[in-house]
Short mmCIF file of N, CA and C in Angstrom, two decimals:
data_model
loop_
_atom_site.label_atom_id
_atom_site.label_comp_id
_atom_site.label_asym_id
_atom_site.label_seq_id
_atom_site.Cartn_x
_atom_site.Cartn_y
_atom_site.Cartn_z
N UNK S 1 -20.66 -28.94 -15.43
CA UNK S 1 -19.56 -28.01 -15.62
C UNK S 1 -20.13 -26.68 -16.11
N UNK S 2 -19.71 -25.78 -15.52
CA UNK S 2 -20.17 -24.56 -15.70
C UNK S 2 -19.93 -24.22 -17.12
N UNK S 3 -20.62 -23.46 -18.43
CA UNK S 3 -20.09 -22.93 -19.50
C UNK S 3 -19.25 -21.59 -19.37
N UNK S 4 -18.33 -21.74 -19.97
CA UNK S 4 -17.32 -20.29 -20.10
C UNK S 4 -17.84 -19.22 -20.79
N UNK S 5 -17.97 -18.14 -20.11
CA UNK S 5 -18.91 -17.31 -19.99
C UNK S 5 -17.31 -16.11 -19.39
N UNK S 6 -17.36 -14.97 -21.05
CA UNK S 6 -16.47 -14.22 -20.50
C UNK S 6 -17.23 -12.77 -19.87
N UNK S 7 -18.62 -12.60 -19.91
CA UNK S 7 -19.26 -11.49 -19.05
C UNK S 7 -18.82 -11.11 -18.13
N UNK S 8 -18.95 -12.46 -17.38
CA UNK S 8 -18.21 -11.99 -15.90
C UNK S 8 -17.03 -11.36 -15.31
N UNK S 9 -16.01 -11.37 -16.52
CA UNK S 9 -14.37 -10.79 -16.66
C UNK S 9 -14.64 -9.02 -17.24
N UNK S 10 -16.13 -8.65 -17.82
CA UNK S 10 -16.20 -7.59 -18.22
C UNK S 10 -15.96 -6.52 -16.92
N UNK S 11 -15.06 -5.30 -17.65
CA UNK S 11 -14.97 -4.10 -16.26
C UNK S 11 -16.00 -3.49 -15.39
N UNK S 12 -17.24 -4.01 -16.52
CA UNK S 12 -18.35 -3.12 -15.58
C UNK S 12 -19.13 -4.29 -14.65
N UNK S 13 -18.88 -5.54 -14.89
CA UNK S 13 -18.73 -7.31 -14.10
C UNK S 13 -18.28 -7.20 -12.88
N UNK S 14 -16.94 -6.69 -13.14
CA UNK S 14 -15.99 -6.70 -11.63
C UNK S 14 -16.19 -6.02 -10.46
N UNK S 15 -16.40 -7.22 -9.50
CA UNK S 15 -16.59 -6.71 -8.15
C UNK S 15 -15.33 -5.11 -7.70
N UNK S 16 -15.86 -4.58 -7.56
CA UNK S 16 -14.95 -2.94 -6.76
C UNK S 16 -14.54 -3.62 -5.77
N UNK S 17 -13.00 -3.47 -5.64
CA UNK S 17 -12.34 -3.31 -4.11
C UNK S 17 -12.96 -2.03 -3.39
N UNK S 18 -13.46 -2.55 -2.04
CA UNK S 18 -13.18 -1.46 -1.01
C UNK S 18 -12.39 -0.96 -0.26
N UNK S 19 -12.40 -0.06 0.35
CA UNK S 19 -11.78 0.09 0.97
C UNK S 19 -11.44 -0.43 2.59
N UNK S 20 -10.71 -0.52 2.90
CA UNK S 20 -10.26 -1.14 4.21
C UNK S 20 -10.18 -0.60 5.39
N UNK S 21 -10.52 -0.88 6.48
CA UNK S 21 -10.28 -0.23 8.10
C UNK S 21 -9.24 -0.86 8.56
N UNK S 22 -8.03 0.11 9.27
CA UNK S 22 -7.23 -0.40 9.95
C UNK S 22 -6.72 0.69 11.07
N UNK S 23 -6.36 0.01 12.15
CA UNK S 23 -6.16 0.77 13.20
C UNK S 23 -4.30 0.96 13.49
N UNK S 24 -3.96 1.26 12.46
CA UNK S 24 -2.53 1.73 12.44
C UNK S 24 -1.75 1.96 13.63
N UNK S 25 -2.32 3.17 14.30
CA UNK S 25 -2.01 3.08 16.24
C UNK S 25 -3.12 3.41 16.72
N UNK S 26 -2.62 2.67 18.17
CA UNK S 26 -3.87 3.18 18.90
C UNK S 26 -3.62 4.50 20.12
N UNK S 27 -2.79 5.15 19.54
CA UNK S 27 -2.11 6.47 20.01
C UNK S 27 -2.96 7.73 19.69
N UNK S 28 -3.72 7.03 18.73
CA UNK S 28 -4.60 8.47 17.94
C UNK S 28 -6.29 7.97 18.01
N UNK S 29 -6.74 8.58 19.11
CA UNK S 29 -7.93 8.25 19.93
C UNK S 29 -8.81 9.27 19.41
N UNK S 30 -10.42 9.02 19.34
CA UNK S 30 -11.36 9.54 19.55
C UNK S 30 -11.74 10.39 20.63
N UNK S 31 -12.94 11.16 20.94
CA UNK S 31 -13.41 11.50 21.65
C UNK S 31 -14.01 10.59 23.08
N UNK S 32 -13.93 9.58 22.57
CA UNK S 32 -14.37 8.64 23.36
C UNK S 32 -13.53 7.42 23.70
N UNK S 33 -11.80 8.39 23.34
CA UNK S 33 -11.19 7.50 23.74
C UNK S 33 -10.66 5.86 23.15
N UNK S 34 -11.11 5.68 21.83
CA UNK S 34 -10.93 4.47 21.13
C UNK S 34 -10.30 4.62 20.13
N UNK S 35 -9.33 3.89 19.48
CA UNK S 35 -8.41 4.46 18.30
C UNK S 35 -9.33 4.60 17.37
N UNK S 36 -8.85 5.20 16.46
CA UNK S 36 -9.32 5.64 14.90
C UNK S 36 -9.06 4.90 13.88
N UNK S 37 -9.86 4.32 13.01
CA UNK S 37 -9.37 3.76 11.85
C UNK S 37 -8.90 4.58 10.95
N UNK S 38 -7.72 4.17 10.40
CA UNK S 38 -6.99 4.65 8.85
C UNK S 38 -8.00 3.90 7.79
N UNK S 39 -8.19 4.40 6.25
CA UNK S 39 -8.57 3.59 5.47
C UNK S 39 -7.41 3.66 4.42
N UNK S 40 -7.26 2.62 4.01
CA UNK S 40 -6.70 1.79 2.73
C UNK S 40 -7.51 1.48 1.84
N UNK S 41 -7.13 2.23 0.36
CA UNK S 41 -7.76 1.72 -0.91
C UNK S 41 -6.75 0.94 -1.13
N UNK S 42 -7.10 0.12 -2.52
CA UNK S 42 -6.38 -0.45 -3.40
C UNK S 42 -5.86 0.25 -4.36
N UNK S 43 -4.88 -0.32 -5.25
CA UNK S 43 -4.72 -0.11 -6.57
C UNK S 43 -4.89 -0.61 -7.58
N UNK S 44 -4.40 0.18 -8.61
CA UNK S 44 -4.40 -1.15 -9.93
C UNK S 44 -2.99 -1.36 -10.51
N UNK S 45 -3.05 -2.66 -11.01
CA UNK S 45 -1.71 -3.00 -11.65
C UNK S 45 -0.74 -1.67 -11.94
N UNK S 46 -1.61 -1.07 -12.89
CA UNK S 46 -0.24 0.09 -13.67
C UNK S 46 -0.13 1.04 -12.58
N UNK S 47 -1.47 1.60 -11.58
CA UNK S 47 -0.57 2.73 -10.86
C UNK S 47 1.06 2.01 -10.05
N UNK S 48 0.72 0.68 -9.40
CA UNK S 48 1.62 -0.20 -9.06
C UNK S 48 3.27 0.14 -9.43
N UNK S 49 2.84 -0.36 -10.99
CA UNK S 49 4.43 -0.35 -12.12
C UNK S 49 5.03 0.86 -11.93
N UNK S 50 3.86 2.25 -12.00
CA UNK S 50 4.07 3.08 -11.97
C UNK S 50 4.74 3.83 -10.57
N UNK S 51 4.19 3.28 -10.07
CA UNK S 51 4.91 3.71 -8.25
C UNK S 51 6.20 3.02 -8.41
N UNK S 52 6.63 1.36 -8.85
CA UNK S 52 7.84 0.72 -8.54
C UNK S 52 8.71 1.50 -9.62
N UNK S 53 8.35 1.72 -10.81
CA UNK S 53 9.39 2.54 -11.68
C UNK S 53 9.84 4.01 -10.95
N UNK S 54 9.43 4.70 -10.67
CA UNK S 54 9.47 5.65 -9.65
C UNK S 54 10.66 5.34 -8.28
N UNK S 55 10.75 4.36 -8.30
CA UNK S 55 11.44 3.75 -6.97
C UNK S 55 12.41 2.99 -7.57
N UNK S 56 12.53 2.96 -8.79
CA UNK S 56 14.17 2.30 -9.32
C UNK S 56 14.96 3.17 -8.91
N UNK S 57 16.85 2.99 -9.41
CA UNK S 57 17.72 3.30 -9.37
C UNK S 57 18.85 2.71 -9.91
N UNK S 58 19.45 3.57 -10.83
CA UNK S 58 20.41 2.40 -11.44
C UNK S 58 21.36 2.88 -10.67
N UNK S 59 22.24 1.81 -10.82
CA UNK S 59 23.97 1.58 -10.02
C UNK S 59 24.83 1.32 -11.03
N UNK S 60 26.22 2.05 -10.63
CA UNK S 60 26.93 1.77 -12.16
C UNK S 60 27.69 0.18 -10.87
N UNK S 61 27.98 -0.96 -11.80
CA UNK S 61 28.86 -2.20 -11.25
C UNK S 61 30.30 -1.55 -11.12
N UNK S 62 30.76 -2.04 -9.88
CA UNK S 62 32.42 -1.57 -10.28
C UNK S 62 32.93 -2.21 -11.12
N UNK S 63 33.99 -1.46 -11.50
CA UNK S 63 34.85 -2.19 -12.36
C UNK S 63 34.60 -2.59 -13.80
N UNK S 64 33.32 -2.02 -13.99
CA UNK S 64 32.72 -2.25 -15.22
C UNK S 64 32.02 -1.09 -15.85
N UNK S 65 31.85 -1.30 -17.33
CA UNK S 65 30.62 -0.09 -17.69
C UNK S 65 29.44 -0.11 -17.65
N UNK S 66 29.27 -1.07 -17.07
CA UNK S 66 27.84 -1.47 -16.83
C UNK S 66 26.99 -1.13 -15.47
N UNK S 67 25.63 -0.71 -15.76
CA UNK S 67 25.09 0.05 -14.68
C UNK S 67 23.79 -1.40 -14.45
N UNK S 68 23.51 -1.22 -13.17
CA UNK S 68 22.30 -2.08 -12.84
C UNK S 68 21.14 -1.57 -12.18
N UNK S 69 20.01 -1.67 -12.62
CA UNK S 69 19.08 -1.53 -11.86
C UNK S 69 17.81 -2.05 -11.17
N UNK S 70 18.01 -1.34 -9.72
CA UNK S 70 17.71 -2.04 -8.66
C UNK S 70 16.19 -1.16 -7.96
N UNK S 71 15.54 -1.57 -7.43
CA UNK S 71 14.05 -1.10 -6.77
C UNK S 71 14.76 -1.04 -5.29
N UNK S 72 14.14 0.47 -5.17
CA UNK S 72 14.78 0.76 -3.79
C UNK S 72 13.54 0.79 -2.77
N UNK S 73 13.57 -0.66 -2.27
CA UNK S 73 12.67 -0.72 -0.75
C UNK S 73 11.89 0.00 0.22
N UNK S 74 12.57 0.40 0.23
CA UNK S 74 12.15 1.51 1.61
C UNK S 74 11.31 2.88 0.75
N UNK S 75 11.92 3.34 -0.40
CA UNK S 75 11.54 4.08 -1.06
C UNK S 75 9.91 3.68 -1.39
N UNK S 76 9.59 2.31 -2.12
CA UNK S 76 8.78 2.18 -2.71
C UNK S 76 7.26 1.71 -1.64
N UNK S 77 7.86 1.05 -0.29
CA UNK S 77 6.77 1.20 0.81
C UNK S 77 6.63 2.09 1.31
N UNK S 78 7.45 3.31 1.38
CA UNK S 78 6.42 4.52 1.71
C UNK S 78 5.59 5.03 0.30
N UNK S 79 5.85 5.12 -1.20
CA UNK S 79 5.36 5.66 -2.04
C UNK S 79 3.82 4.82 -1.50
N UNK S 80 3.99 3.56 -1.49
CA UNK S 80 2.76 2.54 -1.47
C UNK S 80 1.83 3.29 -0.75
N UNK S 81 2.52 3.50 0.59
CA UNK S 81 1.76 3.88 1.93
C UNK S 81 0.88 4.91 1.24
N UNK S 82 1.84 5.62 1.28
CA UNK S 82 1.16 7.20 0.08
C UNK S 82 0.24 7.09 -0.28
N UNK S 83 0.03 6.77 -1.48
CA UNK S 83 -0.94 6.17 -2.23
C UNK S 83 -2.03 5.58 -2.19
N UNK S 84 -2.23 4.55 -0.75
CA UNK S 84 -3.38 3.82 -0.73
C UNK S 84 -3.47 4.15 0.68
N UNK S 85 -3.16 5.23 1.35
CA UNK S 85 -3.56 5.27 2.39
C UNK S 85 -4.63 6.76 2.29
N UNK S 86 -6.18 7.03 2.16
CA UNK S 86 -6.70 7.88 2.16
C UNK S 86 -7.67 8.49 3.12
N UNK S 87 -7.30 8.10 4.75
CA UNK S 87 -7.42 8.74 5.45
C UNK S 87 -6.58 8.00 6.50
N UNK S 88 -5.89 8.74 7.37
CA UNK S 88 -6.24 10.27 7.40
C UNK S 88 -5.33 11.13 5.81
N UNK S 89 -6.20 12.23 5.39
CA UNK S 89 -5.05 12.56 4.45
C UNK S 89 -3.61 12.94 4.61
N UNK S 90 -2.58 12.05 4.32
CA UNK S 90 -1.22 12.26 4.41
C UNK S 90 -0.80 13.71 3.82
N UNK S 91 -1.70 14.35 2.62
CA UNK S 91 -1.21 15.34 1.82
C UNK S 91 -1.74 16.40 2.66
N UNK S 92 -2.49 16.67 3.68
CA UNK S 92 -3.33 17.59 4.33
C UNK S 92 -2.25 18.50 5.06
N UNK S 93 -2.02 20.13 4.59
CA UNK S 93 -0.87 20.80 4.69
C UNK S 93 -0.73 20.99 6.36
N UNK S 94 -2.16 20.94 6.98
CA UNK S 94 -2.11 21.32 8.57
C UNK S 94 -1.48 20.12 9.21
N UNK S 95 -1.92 18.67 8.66
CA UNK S 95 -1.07 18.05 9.17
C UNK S 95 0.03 18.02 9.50
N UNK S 96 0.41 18.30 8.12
CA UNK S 96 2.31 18.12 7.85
C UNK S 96 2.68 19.22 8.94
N UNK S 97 1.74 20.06 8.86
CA UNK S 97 2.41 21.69 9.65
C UNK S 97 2.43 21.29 11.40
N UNK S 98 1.44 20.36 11.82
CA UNK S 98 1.25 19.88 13.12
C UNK S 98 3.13 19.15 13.29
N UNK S 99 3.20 18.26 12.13
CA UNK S 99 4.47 17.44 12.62
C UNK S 99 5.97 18.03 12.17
N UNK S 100 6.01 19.49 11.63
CA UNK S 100 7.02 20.20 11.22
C UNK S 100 7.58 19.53 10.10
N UNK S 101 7.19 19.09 8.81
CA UNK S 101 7.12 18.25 7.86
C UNK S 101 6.69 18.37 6.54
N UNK S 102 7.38 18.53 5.44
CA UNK S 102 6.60 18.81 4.34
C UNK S 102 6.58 17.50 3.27
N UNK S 103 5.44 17.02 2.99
CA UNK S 103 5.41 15.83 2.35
C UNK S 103 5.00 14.57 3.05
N UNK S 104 3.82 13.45 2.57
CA UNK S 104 3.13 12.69 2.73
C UNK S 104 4.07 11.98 3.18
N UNK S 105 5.24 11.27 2.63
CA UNK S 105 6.14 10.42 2.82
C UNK S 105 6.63 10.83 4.62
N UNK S 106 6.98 12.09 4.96
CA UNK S 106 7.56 12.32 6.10
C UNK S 106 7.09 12.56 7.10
N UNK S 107 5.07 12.84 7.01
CA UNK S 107 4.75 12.90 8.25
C UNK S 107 4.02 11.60 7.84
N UNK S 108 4.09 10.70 7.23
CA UNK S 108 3.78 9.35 7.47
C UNK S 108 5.39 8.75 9.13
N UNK S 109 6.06 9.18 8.61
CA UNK S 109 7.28 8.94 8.82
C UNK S 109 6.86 8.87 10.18
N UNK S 110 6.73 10.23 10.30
CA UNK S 110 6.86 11.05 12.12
C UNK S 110 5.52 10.45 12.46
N UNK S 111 4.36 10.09 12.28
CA UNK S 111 3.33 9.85 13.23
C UNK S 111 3.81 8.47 13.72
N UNK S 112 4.33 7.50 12.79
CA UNK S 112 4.02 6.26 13.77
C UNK S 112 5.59 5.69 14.10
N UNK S 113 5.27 4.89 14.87
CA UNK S 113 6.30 3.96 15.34
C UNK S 113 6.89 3.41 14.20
N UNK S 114 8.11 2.92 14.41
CA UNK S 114 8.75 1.57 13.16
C UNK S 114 7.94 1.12 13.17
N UNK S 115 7.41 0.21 14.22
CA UNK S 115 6.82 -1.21 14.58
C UNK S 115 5.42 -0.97 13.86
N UNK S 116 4.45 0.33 14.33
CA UNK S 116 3.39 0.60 13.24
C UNK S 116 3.47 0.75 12.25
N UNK S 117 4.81 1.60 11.50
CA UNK S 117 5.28 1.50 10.13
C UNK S 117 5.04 0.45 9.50
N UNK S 118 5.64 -0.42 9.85
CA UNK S 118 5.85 -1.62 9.51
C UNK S 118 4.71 -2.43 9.25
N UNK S 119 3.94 -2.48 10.35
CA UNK S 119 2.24 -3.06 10.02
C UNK S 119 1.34 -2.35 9.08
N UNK S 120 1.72 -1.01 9.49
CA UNK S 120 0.74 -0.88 8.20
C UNK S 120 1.26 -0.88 6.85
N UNK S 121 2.38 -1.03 6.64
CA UNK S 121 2.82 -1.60 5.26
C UNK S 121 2.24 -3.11 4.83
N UNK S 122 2.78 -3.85 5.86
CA UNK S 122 1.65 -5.09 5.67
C UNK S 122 0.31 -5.04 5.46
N UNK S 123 -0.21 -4.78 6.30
CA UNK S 123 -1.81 -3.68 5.97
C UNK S 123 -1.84 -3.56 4.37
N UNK S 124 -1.20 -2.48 4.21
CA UNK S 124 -1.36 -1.81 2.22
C UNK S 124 -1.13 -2.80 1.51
N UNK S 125 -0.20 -4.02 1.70
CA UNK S 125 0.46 -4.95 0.68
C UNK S 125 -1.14 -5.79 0.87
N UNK S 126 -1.32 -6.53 2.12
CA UNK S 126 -2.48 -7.38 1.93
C UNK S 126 -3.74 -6.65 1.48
N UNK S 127 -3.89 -5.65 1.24
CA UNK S 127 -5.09 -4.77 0.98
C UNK S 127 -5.13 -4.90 -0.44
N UNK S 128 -3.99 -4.77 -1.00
CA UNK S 128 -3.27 -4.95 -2.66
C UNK S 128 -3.48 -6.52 -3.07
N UNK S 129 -3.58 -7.67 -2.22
CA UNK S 129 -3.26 -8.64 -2.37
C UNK S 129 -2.22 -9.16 -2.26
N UNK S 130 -1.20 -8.91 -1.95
CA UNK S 130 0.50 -9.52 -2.15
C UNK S 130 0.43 -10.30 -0.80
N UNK S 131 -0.22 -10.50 0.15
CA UNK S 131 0.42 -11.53 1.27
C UNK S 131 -0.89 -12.24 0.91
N UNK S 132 -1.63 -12.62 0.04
CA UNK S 132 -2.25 -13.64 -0.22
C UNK S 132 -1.57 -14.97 -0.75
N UNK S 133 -1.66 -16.39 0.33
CA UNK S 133 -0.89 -17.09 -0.07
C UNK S 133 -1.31 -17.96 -1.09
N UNK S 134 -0.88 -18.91 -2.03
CA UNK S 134 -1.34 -19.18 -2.84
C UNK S 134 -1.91 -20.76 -2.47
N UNK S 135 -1.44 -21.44 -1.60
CA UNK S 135 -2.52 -22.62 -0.68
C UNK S 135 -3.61 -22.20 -0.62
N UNK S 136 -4.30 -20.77 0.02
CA UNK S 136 -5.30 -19.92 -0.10
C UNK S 136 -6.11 -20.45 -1.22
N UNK S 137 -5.74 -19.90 -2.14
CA UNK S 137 -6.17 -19.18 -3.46
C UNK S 137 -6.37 -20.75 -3.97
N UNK S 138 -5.55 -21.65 -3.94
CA UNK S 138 -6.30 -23.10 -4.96
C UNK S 138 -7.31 -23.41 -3.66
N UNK S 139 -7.22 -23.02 -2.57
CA UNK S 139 -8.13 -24.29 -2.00
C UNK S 139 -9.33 -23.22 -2.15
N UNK S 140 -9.59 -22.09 -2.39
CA UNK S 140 -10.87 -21.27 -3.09
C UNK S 140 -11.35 -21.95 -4.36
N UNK S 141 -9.96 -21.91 -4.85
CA UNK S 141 -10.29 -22.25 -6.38
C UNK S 141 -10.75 -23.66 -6.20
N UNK S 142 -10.54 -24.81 -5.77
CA UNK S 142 -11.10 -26.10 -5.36
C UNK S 142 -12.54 -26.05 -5.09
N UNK S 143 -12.67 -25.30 -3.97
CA UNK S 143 -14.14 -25.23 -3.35
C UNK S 143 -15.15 -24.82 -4.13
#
């Protein structure tokens, strides 16, 4: 049995996430004609909290004085996108100016399809870890 040994949990221990290649569409070609990879960083926990607090909203309940609050979806997968998507740069003003657009969120919007939208949100979440299933993860932890 291995001895417990907390070194390995130290910050300067921990393996760095890299960054990720993904081919978001293949609408946006090279010179040679082959799509382009997007890259995806990761995050960390608090920028996370910090993006989903950002993406609350309270609601007042009818009929009551009471307000609730709720994380608004759509809001918080594009902030994501935002965020961990660092190339191509979303914030890059010629871009936005190419798609008549001001803001990361909206020429994310305008370059791709739903359907690419959509994947590369999956993309950012598994890049983050969140579609890691947890069958996965014990039968690692087993091995």
């Amino acid at each position: 049995m291995e001895e417990k040994n907390l070194q390995a949990f130290l910050a300067e221990n921990a393996v760095k996430a890299e960054n990720i290649k993904y081919i978001a569409s293949k609408r946006f070609i090279n010179a040679d004609r082959n799509p382009i990879e997007w890259e995806i960083q990761t995050i960390t926990s608090d920028e996370d909290e910090t993006l989903r607090n950002s993406c609350k909203k309270k609601e007042f309940v009818p009929g009551t004085r009471q307000t609730s609050t709720t994380l608004d979806q759509e809001k918080y997968a594009t902030a994501l996108i935002c965020k961990c998507v660092v190339y191509p740069n979303l914030n890059d003003a010629g871009l936005q100016d190419s798609y008549g657009v001001v803001g990361a969120e909206e020429v994310v919007k305008k370059m791709l399809t739903p359907g690419e939208y959509t994947d590369l949100f999956m993309a950012v979440q598994q890049a983050n870890g969140f579609q890691t299933g947890m069958d996965e993860k014990i039968k690692t932890a087993k091995n």
